[in-house]
Short mmCIF file of C-alpha atoms in Angstrom, two decimals:
data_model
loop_
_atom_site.label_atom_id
_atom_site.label_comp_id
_atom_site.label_asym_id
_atom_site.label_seq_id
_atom_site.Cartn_x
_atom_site.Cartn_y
_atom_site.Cartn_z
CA UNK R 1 98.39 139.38 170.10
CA UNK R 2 100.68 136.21 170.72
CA UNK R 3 98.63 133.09 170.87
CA UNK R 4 98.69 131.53 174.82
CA UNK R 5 100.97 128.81 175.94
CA UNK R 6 100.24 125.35 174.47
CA UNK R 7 97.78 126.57 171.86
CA UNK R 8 98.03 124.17 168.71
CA UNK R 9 99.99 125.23 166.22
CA UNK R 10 97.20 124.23 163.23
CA UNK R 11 95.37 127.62 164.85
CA UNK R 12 98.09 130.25 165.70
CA UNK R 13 97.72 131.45 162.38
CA UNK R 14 94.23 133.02 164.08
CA UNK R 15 96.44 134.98 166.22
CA UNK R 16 98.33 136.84 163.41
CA UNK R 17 102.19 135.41 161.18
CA UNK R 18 104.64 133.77 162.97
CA UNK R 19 107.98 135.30 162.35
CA UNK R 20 109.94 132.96 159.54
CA UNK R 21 113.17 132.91 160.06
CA UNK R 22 115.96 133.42 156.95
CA UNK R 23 116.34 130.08 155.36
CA UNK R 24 119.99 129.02 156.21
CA UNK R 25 122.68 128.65 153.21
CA UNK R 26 122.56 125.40 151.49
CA UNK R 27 125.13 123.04 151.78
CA UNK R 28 127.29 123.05 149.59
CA UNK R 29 130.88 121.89 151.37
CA UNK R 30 132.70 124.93 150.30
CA UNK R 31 132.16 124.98 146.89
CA UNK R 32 130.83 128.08 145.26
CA UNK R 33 126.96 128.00 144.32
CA UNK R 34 125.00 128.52 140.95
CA UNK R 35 121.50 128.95 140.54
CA UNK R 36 119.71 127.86 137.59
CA UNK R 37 116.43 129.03 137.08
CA UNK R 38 113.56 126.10 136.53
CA UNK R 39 110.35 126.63 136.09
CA UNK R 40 106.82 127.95 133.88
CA UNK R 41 109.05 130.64 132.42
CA UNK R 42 112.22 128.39 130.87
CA UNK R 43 110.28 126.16 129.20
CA UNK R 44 110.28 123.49 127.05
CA UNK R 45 112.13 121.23 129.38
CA UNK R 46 115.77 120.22 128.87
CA UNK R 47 116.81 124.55 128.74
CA UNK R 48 117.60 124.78 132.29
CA UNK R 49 119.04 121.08 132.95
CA UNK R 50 121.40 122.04 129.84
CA UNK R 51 122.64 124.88 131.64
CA UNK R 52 122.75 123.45 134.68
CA UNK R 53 124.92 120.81 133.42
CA UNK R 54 126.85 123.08 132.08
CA UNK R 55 127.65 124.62 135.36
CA UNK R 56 128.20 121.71 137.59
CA UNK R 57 130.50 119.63 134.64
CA UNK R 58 132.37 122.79 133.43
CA UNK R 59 135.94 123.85 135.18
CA UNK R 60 134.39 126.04 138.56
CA UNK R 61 133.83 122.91 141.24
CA UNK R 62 130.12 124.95 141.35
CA UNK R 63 127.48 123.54 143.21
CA UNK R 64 124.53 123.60 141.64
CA UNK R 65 120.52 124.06 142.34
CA UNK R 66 117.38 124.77 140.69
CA UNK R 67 115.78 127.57 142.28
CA UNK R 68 111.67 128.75 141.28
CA UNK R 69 108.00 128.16 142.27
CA UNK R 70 108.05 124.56 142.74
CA UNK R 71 112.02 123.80 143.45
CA UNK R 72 113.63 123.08 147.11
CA UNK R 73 115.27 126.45 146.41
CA UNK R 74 112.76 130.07 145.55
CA UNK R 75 114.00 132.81 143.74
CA UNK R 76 114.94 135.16 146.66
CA UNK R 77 116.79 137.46 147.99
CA UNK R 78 117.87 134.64 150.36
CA UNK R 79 118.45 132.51 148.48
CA UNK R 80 120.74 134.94 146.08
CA UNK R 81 122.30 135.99 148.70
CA UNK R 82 124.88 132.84 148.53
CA UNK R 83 124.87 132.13 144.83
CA UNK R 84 128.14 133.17 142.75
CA UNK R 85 126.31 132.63 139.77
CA UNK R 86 122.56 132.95 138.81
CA UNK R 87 121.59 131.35 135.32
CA UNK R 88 118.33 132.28 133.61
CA UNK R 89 118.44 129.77 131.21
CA UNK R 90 116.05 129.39 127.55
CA UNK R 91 112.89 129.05 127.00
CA UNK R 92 109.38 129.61 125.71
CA UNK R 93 108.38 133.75 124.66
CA UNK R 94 109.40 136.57 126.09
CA UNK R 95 106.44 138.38 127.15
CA UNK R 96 104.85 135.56 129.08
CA UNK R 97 108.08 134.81 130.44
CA UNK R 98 108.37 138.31 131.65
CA UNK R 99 105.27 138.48 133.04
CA UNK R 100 105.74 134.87 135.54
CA UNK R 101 109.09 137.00 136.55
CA UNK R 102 108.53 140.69 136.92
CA UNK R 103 108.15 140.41 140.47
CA UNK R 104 111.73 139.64 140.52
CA UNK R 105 113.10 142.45 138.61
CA UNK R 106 113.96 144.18 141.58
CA UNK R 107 115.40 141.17 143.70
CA UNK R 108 117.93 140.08 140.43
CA UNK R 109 118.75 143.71 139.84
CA UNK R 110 120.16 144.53 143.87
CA UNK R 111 121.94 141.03 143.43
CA UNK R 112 123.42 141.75 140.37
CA UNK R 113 124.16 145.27 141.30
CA UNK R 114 125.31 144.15 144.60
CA UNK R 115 128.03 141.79 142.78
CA UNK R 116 126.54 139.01 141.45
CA UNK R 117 126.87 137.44 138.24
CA UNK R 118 124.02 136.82 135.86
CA UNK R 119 124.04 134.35 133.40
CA UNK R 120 121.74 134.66 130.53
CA UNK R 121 121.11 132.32 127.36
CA UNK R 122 118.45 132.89 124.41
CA UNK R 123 115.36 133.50 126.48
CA UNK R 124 117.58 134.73 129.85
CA UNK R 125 119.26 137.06 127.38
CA UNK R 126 116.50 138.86 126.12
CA UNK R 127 114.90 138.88 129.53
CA UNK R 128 118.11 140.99 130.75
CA UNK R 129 117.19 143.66 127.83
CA UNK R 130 114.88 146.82 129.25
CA UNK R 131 111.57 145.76 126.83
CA UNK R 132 110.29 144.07 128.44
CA UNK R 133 113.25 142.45 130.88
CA UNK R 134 115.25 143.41 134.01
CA UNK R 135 116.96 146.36 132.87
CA UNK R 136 120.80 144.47 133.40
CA UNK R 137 122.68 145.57 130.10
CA UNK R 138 123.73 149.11 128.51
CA UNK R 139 121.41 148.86 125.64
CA UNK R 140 118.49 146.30 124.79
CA UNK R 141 117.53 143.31 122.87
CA UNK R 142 115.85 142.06 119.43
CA UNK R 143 115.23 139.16 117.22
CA UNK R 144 118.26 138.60 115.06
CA UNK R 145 116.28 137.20 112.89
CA UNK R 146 114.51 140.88 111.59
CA UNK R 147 117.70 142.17 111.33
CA UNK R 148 118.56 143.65 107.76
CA UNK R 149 120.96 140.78 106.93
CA UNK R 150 119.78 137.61 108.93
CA UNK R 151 121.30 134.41 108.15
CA UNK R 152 118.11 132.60 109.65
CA UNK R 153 114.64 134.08 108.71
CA UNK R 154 112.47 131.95 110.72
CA UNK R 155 111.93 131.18 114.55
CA UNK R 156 112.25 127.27 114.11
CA UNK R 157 115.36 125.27 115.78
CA UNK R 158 118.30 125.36 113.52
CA UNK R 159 122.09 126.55 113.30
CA UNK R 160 123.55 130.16 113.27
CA UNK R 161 127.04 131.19 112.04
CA UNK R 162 129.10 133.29 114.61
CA UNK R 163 132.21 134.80 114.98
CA UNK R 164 133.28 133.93 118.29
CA UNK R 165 136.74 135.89 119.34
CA UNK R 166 137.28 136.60 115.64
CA UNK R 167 136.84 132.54 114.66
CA UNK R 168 134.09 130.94 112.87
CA UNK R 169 131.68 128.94 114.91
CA UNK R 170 128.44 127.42 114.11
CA UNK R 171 125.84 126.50 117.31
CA UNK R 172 122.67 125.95 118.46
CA UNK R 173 119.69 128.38 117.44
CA UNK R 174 116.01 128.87 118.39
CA UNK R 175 115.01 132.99 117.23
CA UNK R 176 117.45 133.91 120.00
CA UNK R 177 118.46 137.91 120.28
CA UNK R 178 121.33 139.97 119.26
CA UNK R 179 122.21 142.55 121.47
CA UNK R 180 121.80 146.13 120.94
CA UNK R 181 124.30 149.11 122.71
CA UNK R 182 123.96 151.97 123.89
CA UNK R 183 126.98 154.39 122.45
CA UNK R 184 130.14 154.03 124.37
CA UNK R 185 128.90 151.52 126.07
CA UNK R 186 130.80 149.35 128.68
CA UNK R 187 131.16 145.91 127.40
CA UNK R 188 133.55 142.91 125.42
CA UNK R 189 131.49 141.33 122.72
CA UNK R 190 132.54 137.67 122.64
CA UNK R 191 130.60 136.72 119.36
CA UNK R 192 129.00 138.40 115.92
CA UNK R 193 126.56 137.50 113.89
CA UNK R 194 127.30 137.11 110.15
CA UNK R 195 125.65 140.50 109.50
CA UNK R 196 127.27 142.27 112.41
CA UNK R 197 125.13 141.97 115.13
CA UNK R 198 126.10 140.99 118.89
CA UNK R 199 125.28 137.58 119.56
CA UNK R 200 127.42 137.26 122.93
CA UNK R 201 128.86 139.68 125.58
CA UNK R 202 129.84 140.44 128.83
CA UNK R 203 129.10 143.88 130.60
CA UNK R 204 129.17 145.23 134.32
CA UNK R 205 126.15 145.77 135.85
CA UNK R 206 127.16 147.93 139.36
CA UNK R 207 129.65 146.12 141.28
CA UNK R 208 128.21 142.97 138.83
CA UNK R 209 128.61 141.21 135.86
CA UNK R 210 126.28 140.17 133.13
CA UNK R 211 126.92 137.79 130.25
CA UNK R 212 124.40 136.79 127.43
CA UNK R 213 124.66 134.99 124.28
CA UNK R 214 121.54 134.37 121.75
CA UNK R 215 122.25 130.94 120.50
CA UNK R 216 122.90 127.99 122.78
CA UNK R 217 126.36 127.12 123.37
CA UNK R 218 125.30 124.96 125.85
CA UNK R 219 123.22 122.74 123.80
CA UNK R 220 123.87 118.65 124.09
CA UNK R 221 124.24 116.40 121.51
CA UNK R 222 120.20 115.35 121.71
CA UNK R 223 119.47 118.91 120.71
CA UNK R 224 120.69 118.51 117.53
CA UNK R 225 119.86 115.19 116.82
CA UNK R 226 116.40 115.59 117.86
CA UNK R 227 116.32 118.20 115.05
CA UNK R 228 118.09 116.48 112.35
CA UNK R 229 120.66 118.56 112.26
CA UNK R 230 124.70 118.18 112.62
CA UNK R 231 125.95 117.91 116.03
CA UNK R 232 128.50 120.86 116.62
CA UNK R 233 130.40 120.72 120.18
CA UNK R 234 130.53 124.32 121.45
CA UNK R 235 130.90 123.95 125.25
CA UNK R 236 134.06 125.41 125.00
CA UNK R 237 132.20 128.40 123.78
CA UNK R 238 129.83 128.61 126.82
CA UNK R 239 132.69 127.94 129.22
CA UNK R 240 134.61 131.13 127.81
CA UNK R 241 131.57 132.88 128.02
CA UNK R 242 131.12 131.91 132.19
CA UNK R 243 134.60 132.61 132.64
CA UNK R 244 134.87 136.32 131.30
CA UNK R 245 131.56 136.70 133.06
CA UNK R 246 133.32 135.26 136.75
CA UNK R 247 136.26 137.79 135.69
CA UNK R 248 137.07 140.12 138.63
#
């Protein structure tokens, strides 16, 4: 029943849920939007203003927001529904982190599948794996560092060799994932481990695309220093990674 003429809108809620509207598209003057994910499940802080910067300094004019539980933006279908680009940045451990964003499984896999383009780093890479995760790539995750072979045997920040497009790079690494496929799978590995493993690729995901990399290519020069360890630039490295993944 519709609450009468005049009645104060502090008690309508009595007469049953107003109908909400679809929040309008940001603003963005006609540049192309990314979403970064911010919130309890990319933590500690500095993972998802990393990427963020990333995305908004980087070659794509992109305009960028946060989007979670207490941003301007929610993770929504809505709000999806304008992004080019959604980023699920690093973080804390996977199975907490999964269980803050299962609710969303279904919302990132119909935009992915739809044709968006997920961006996943360390945490947001295993979280697009199937154990737990939102079921995005041909195959599934794991620790590189239990792999028979691991260059790094511990879970503490450091640096990982790679291979990136058959050249030696050294970045960023916090026990991120190496990717495992399915046979025959549909995919371009960017970047190897030293031992073989996937550390970075790009696969499609329906009429979607999905790129993940373990380490952190993204990582600023504080990282590194904060850690006592040599700075390595590898920007360039995320930067091919976001454009194979905005590829067709």
């Amino acid at each position: 029943m519709p609450p009468p003429p005049g009645f104060p809108d502090a008690l309508r809620g009595l007469f049953g849920a107003r109908t909400e509207k679809a929040a309008p598209p940001p603003e963005t003057g006609g540049r192309r939007l990314a979403l970064v994910y911010r919130g309890p499940a990319a933590r500690p802080a500095g993972c998802s203003e990393a990427v963020a910067s990333l995305l908004a300094t980087g070659p794509w004019n992109f305009d960028v927001r946060y989007v979670g539980p207490h941003e301007e933006l929610p993770l929504s279908p809505a709000s999806l529904a304008h992004a080019a680009v959604y980023a699920q940045p690093g973080g804390g451990s996977l199975a907490p982190a999964y269980r803050r964003l299962r609710k969303h499984r279904d919302t990132l896999r119909d935009y992915v599948g739809g044709g968006g383009r997920y961006l996943g780093v360390c945490l947001g890479g295993y979280l697009a794996g199937q154990t737990p995760g939102f079921g995005l790539l041909p195959g599934d995750t794991d620790q590189y560092i239990v792999t028979p072979g691991a260059t790094v045997g511990h879970d503490g920040d450091t640096l990982v060799d790679t291979r990136w497009r058959g050249l030696p790079r050294t970045v960023y690494f916090q026990d991120g994932p190496h990717f495992v496929l399915d046979d025959n799978a549909d995919a371009t590995v960017l970047a190897t481990y030293p031992n073989g493993t996937v550390a970075a690729l790009v696969a499609p995901f329906g009429s979607g695309r999905v790129a993940v990399v373990g380490p952190h290519p993204e990582a600023t020069d504080d990282w590194f220093l904060d850690e006592n360890l040599p700075v390595h630039h590898t920007h360039d490295l995320a930067i091919d990674l976001v454009n194979e993944l905005l590829e067709r």
